Coordinates of C-alpha atoms and ligand atoms in Angstrom, one line a residue:
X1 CA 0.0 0.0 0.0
X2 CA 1.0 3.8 -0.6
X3 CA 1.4 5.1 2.9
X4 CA 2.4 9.2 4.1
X5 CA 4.1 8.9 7.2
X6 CA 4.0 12.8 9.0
X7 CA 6.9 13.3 11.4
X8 CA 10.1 11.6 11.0
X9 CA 11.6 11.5 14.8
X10 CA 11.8 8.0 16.8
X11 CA 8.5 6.8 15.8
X12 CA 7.8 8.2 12.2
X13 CA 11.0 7.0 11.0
X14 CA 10.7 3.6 12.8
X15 CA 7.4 3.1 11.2
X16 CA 8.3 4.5 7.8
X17 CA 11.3 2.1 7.9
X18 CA 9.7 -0.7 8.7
X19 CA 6.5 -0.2 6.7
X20 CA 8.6 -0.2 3.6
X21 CA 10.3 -3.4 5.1
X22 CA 6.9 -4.9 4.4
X23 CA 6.9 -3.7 1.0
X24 CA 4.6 -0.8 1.4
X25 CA 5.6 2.2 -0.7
X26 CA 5.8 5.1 1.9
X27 CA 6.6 9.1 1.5
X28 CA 7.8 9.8 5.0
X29 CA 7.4 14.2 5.4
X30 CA 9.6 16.0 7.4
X31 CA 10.2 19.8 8.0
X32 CA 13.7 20.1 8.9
X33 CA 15.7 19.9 5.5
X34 CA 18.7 19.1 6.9
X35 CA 17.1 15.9 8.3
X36 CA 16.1 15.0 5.4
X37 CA 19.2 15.3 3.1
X38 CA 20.7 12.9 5.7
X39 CA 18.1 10.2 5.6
X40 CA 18.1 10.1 1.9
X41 CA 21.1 9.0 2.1
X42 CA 20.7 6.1 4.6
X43 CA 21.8 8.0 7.2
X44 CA 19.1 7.8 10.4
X45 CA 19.9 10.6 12.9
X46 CA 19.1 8.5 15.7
X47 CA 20.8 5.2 16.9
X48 CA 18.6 2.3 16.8
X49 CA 19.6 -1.1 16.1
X50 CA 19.0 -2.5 12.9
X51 CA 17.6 0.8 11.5
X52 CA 19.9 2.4 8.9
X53 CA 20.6 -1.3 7.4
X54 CA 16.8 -1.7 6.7
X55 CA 16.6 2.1 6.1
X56 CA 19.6 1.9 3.3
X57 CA 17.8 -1.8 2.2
X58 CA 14.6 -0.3 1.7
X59 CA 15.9 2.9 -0.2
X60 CA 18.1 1.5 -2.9
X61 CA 15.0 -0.8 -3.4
X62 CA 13.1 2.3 -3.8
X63 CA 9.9 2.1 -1.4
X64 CA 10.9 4.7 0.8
X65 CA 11.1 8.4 -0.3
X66 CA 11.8 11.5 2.1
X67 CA 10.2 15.1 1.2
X68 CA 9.3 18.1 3.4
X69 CA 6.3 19.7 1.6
X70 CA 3.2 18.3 3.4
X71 CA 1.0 18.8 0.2
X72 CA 3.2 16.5 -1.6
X73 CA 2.7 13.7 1.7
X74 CA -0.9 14.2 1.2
X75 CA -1.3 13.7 -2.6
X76 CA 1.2 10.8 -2.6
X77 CA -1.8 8.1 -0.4
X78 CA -5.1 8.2 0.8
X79 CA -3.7 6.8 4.1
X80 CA -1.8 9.5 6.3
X81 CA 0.1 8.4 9.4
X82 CA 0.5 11.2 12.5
X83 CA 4.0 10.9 14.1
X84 CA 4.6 14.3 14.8
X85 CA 5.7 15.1 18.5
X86 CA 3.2 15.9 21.6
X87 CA 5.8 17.2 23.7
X88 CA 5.0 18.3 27.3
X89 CA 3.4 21.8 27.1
X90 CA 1.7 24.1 30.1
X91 CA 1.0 22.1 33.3
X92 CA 2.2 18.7 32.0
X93 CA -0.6 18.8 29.3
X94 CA 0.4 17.7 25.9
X95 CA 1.1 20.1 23.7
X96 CA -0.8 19.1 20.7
X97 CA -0.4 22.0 18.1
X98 CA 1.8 19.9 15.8
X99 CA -1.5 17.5 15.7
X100 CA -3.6 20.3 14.9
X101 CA -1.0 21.3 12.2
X102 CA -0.9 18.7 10.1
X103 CA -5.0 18.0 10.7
X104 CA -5.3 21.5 9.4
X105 CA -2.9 21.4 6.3
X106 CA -4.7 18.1 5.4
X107 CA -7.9 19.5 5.6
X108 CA -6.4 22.3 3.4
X109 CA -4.8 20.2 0.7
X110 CA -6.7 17.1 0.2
X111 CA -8.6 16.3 -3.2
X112 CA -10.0 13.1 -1.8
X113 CA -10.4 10.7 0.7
X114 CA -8.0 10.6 3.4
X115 CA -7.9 8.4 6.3
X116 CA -5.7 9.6 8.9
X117 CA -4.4 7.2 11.4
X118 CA -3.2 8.8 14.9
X119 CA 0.3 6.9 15.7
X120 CA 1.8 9.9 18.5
X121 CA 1.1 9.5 21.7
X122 CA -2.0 11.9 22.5
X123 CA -4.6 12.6 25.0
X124 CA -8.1 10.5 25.3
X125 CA -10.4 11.9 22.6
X126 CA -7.5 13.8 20.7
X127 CA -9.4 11.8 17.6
X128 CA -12.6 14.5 18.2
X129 CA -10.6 17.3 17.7
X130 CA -8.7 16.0 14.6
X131 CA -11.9 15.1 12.9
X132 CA -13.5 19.0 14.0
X133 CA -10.8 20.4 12.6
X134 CA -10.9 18.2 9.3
X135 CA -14.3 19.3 9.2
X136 CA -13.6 22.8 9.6
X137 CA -11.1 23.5 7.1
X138 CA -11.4 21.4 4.0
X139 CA -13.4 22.0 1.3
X140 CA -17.0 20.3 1.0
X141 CA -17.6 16.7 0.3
X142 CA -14.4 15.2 0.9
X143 CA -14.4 12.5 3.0
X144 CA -12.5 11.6 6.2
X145 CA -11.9 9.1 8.5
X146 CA -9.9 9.5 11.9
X147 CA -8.3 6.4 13.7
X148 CA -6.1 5.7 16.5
X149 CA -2.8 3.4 16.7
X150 CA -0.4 4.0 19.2
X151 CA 2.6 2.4 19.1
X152 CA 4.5 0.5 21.6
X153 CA 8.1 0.9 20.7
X154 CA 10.5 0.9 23.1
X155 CA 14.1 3.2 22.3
X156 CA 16.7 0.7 21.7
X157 CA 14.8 -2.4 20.4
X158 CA 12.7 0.0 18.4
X159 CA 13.2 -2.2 15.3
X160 CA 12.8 -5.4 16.7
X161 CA 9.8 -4.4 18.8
X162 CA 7.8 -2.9 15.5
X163 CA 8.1 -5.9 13.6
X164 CA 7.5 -8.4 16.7
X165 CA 4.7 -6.6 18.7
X166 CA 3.6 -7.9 21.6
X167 CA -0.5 -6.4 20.1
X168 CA -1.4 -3.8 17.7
X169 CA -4.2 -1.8 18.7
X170 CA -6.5 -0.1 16.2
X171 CA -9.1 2.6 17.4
X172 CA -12.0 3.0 14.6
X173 CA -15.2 4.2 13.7
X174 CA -16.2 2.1 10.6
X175 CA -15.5 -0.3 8.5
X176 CA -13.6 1.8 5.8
X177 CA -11.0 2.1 8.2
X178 CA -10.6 -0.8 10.0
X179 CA -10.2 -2.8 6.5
X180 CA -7.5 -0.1 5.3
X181 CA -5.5 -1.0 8.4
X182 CA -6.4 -4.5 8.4
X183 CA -3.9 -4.5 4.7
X184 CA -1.4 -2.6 6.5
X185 CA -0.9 -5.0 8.8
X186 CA -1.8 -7.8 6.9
X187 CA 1.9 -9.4 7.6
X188 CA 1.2 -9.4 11.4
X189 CA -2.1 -10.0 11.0
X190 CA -1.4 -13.3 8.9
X191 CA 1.5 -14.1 11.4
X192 CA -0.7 -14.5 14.4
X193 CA 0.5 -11.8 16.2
X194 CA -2.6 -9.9 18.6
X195 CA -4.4 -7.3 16.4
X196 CA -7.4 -5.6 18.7
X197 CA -9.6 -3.4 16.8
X198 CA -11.2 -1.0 19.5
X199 CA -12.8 2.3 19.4
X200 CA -11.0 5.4 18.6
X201 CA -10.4 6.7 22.4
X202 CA -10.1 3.2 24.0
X203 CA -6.8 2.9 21.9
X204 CA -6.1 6.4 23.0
X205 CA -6.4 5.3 26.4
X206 CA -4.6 1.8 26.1
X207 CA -1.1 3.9 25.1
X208 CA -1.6 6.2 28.1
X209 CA -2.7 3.8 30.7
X210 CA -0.6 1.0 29.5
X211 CA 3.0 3.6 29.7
X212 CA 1.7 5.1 33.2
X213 CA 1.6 1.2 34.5
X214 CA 5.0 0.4 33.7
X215 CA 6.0 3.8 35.3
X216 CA 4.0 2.9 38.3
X217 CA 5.9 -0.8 38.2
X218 CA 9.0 0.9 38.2
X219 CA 8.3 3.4 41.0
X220 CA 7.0 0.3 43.1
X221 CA 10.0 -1.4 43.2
X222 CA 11.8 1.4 43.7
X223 CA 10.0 2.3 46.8
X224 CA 10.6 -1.7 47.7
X225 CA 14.7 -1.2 47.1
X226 CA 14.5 1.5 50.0
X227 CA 13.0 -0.7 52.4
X228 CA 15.6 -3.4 51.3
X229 CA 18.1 -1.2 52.2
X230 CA 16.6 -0.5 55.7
X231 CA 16.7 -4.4 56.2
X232 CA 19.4 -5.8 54.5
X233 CA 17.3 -7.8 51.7
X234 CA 18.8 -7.9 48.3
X235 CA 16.0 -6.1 46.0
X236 CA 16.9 -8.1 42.5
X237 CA 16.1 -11.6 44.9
X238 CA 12.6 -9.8 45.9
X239 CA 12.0 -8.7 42.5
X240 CA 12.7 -12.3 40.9
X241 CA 10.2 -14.0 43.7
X242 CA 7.5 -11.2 43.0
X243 CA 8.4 -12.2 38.8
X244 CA 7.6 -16.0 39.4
X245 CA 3.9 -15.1 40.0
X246 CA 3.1 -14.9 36.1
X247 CA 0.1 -12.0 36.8
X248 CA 3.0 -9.7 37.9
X249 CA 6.0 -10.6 35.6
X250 CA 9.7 -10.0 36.8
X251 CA 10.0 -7.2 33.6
X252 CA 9.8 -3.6 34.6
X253 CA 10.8 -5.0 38.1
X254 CA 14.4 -3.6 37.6
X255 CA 15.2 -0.8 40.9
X256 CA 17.5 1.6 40.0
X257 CA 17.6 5.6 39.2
X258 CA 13.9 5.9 38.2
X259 CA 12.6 6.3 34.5
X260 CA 13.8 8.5 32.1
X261 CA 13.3 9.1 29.0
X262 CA 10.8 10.8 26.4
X263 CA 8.0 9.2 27.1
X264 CA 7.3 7.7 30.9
X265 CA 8.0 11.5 32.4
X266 CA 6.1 13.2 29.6
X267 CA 3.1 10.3 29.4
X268 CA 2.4 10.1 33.3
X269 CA 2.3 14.0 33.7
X270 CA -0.2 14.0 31.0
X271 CA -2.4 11.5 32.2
X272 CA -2.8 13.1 35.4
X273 CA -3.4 16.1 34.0
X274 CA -6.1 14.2 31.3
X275 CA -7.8 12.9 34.5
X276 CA -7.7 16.2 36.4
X277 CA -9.6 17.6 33.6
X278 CA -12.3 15.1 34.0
X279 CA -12.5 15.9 37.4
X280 CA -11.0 12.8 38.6
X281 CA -7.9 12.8 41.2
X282 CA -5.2 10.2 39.9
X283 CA -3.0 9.9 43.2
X284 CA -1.5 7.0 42.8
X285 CA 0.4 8.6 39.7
X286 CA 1.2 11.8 41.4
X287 CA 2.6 9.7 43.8
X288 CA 4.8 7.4 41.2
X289 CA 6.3 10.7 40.2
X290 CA 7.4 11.3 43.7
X291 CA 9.1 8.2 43.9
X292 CA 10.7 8.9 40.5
X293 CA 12.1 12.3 41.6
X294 CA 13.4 11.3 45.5
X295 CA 15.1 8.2 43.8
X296 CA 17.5 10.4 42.0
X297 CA 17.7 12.5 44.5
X298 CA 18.6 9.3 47.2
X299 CA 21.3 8.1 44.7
X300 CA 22.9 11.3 44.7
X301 CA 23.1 11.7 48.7
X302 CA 24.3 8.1 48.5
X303 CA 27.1 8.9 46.5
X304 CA 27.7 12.1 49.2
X305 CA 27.7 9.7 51.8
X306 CA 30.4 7.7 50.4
X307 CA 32.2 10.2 49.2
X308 CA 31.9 12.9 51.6
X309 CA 33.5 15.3 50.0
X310 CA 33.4 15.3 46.3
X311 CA 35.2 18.3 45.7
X312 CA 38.4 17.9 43.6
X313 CA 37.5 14.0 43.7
X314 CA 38.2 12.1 40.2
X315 CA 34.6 10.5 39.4
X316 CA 34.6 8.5 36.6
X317 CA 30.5 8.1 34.6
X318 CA 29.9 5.4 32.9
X319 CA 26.6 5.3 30.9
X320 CA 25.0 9.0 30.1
X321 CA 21.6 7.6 28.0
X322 CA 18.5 7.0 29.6
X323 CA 18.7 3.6 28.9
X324 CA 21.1 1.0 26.9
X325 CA 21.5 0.7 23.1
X326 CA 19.5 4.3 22.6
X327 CA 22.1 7.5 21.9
X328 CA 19.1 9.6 23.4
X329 CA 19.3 11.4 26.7
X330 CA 16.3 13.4 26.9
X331 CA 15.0 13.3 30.9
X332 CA 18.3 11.0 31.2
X333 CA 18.7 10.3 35.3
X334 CA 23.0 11.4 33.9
X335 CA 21.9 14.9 33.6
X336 CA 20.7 15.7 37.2
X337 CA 23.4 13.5 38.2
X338 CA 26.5 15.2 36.4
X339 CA 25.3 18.6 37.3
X340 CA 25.1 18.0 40.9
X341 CA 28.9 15.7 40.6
X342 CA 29.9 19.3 38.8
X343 CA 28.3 21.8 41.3
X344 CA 30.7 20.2 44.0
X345 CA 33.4 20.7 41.5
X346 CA 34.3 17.0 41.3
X347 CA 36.6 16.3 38.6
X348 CA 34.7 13.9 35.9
X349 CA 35.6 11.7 33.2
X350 CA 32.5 10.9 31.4
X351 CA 32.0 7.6 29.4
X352 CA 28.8 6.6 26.8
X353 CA 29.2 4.1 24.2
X354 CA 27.0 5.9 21.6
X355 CA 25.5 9.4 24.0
X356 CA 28.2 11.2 24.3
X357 CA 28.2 13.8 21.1
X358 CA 24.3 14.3 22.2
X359 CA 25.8 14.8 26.1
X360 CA 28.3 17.5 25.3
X361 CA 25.6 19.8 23.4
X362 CA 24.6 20.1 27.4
X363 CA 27.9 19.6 29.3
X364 CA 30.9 20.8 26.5
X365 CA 33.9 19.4 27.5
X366 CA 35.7 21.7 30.4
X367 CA 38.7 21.9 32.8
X368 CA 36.4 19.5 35.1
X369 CA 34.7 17.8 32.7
X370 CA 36.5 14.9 30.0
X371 CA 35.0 12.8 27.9
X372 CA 37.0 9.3 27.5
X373 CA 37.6 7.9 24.2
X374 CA 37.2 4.3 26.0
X375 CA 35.8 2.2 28.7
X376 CA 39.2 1.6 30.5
X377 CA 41.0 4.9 30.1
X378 CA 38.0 6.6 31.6
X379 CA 38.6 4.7 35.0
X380 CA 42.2 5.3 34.9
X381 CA 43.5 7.4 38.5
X382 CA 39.5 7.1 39.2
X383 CA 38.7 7.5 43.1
X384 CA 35.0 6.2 42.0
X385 CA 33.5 4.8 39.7
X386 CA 29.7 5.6 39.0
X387 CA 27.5 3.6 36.9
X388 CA 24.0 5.3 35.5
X389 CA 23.2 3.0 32.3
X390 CA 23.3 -1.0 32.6
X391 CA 25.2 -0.9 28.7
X392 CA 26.6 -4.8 28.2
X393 CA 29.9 -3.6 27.9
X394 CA 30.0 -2.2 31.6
X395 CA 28.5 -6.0 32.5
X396 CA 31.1 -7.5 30.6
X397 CA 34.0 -5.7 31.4
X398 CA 37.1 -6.9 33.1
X399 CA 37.0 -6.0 36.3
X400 CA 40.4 -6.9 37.6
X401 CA 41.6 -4.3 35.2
X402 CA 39.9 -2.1 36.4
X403 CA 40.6 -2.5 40.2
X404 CA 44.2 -1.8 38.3
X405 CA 43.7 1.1 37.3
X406 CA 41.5 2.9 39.5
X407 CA 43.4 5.4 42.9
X408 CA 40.3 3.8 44.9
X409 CA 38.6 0.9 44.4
X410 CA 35.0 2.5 45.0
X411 CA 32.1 1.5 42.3
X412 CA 28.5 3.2 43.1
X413 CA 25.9 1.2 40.7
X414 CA 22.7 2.9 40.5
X415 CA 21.8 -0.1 37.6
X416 CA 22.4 -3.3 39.8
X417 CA 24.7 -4.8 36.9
X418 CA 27.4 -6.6 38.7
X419 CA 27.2 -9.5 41.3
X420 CA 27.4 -8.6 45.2
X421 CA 29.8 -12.1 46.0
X422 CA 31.8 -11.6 43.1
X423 CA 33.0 -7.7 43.5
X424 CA 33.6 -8.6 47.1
X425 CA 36.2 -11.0 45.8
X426 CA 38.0 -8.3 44.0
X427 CA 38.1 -6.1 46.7
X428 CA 36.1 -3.5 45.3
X429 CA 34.0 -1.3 47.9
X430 CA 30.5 -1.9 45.9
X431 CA 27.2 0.3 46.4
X432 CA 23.9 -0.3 44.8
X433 CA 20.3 0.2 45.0
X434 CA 18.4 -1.8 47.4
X435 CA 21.0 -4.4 48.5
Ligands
UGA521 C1 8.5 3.2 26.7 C2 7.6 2.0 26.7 O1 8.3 0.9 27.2 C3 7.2 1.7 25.2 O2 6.3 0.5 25.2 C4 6.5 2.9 24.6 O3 6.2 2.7 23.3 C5 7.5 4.1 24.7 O4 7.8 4.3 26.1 C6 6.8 5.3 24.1 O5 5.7 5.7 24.6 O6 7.2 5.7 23.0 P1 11.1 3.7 26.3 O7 10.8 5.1 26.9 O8 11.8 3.7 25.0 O9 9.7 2.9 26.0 O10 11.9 2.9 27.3 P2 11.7 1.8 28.4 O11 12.5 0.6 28.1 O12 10.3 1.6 28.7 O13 12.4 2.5 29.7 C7 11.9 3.7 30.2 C8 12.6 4.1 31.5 O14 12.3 3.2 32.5 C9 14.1 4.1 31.3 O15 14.7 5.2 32.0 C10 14.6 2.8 32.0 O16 15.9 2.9 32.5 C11 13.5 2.7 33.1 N1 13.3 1.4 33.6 C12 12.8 0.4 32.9 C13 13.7 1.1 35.0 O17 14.2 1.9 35.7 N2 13.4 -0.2 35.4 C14 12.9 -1.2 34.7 O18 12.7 -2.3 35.2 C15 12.5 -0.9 33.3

């Protein structure tokens, strides 16, 4: 099928990618030129595994095409995909004008019908407004149908997750819709995978609840990995007995710094503010941003305490993304972290397998601030070593090297990624979360 994909960040171009990988024909539109000239030639300006291989693949095979003039996006199919941002506005509401935007310019532009298929994260009943102001702008008797289909990529495995979902959830309000959608993911459809066709503001509600719920997990077993520390318990043996019971699942069990990222801050603050609209007073949310915020805030008093005085210290950071295999390091736990380290004038050496370019546009390199070229210089004359992203080369690194090269022997592991037994062995003092 001929598909428009608006919005080429994390999820249009994830989606455009691998649409075309199922040998759909898309036109992927995208303002910034700049972006453009680089992803015509293969060149994705985010890191996600597997992406510019089936980006360059899909290109030289000629079924994806980048352009930036929206007209031409909506002339090219009759199907029009919405990835444009919703970043946090006012409040913690979504800031939906990009939405509107495009909404409007389709309204403006189109000749014919036009079905246009929601894919950003948006507020409950964001599919009214889309179809009012379709309504309001375009010229008589064209006809339009709105639908919603969030998507459930995670950063990192954005690839892998499209093209094995766990569901795919379609919001719509006839069966025009629902059939054009059932073709576009007939592959997934055909392969068994869940497909639940829903109304248009249930799937609205499925990407919000579902992304506050893991955020909620993770605050739970944060608040747990205090009281561990208060008794002694190891938190990864709690969370591993709580996993064994299949209706709570040992994923998103993982204490550490709290959530990052661009969508579990930006989703939850939303949703509360979605409910407080309605009237309705979502506590429990409110509550697992509290937890997010004093978990930071508790690692970096625990490094203080081991420290004491950080001032003129070496600190080595390992890991500045929000999370592995992801370059990104928007609401990353490394920012509040670093800035506090740098306040108390600590000297740091900083160390990110792929964030550290996208780090220095915040923190440029200075008298107390280095960026190592690699993982075993950055230790070297170390008085402590800090770990904020659970990379696999930090897992598999060798320690006893390490140990060599460090003044002090002092790791502080805000991801849990080595074992307790085993750094004992090597004489390392080891700190981590809730054990
Ligand atoms: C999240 C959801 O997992 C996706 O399903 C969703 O599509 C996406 O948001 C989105 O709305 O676009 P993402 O933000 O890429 O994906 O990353 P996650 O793997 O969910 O991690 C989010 C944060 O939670 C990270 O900071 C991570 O370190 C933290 N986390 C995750 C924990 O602290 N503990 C865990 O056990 C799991």
């Amino acid at each position: 099928m001929r598909i428009t994909i608006i919005g080429s960040g994390y999820v249009g171009l994830v989606t455009a990618t691998c649409f075309s990988e199922l040998r759909h024909e898309i036109l992927c539109i995208e303002k910034d030129q700049k972006k453009i000239e680089v992803l015509k030639q293969g060149k994705p300006h985010i890191y996600e595994p597997g992406l510019e291989e089936m980006l360059a693949r899909n290109l030289i095979e000629k079924r994806i095409f980048f352009a930036s003039s929206i007209e031409e996006g909506i002339d090219f199919a009759d199907v029009i995909f919405l990835c444009v941002g919703t970043p946090q506005g006012e409040d913690g509401k979504a800031d939906l004008s990009q939405i509107e935007e495009a909404s409007r310019q389709i309204a403006l532009h189109s000749k014919d019908y036009k079905l246009i298929v929601e894919k950003s994260t948006v507020p409950v009943n964001t599919f009214q407004w889309v179809k009012k102001t379709l309504k309001r702008y375009s010229r008589k008797n064209i006809e339009f149908d709105v639908a919603s289909n969030p998507e459930f990529l995670r950063e990192g495995s954005a690839v892998y997750d499209f093209m094995n979902p766990d569901r795919i959830v379609i919001g719509v309000e006839n069966e025009r819709s629902e059939k054009l959608l059932r073709k576009i993911y007939d592959y997934f459809i055909k392969k068994g995978d869940n497909f639940l066709v829903t109304t248009p503001a249930v799937s609205e509600l499925i990407k919000h609840a579902s992304n506050s719920f893991l955020a909620m997990k993770i605050s739970y077993i944060n608040m747990i990995s205090e009281l561990c520390e208060k008794v002694g318990a190891d938190i990864n043996m709690v969370a591993d007995g709580m996993g064994l019971d299949k209706r709570i699942g040992r994923s998103f069990l993982n204490a550490g710094i709290g959530y990052g990222g661009s969508c579990f801050p930006k989703d939850v603050k939303a949703f509360i503010k979605i409910a407080e609209e309605l009237g309705i007073d979502f506590g429990l949310l409110k509550e697992t941003e509290k937890i997010n915020k004093r978990q930071r805030l508790r690692f970096i008093e625990k490094i203080e305490d081991i420290l004491w005085i950080s001032k003129e210290k070496n600190i080595t950071i390992w890991g500045l993304a929000f999370k592995p295999n992801t370059n990104d390091i928007r609401e990353a736990p490394s920012i509040d972290i670093v800035s506090e380290l740098n306040r108390h004038k600590a000297n740091l050496v900083l160390y990110d397998p792929k964030a550290m370019e996208n780090f220095k546009e915040i923190f440029p390199e200075s008298q107390n601030m280095k960026y190592a070229s690699n993982l075993l210089d950055s230790v070297n004359d170390a008085d402590a070593l800090v770990i904020l992203t659970e990379w696999d080369e930090f897992a598999n690194v060798d320690l006893k090297e390490i140990r060599k090269r460090m003044r002090l022997p002092i790791i502080i592991d805000a991801r849990n990624i080595y074992d307790l037994k085993g750094l004992k062995k090597l004489d390392f003092e080891y700190y981590s979360i809730g054990r």
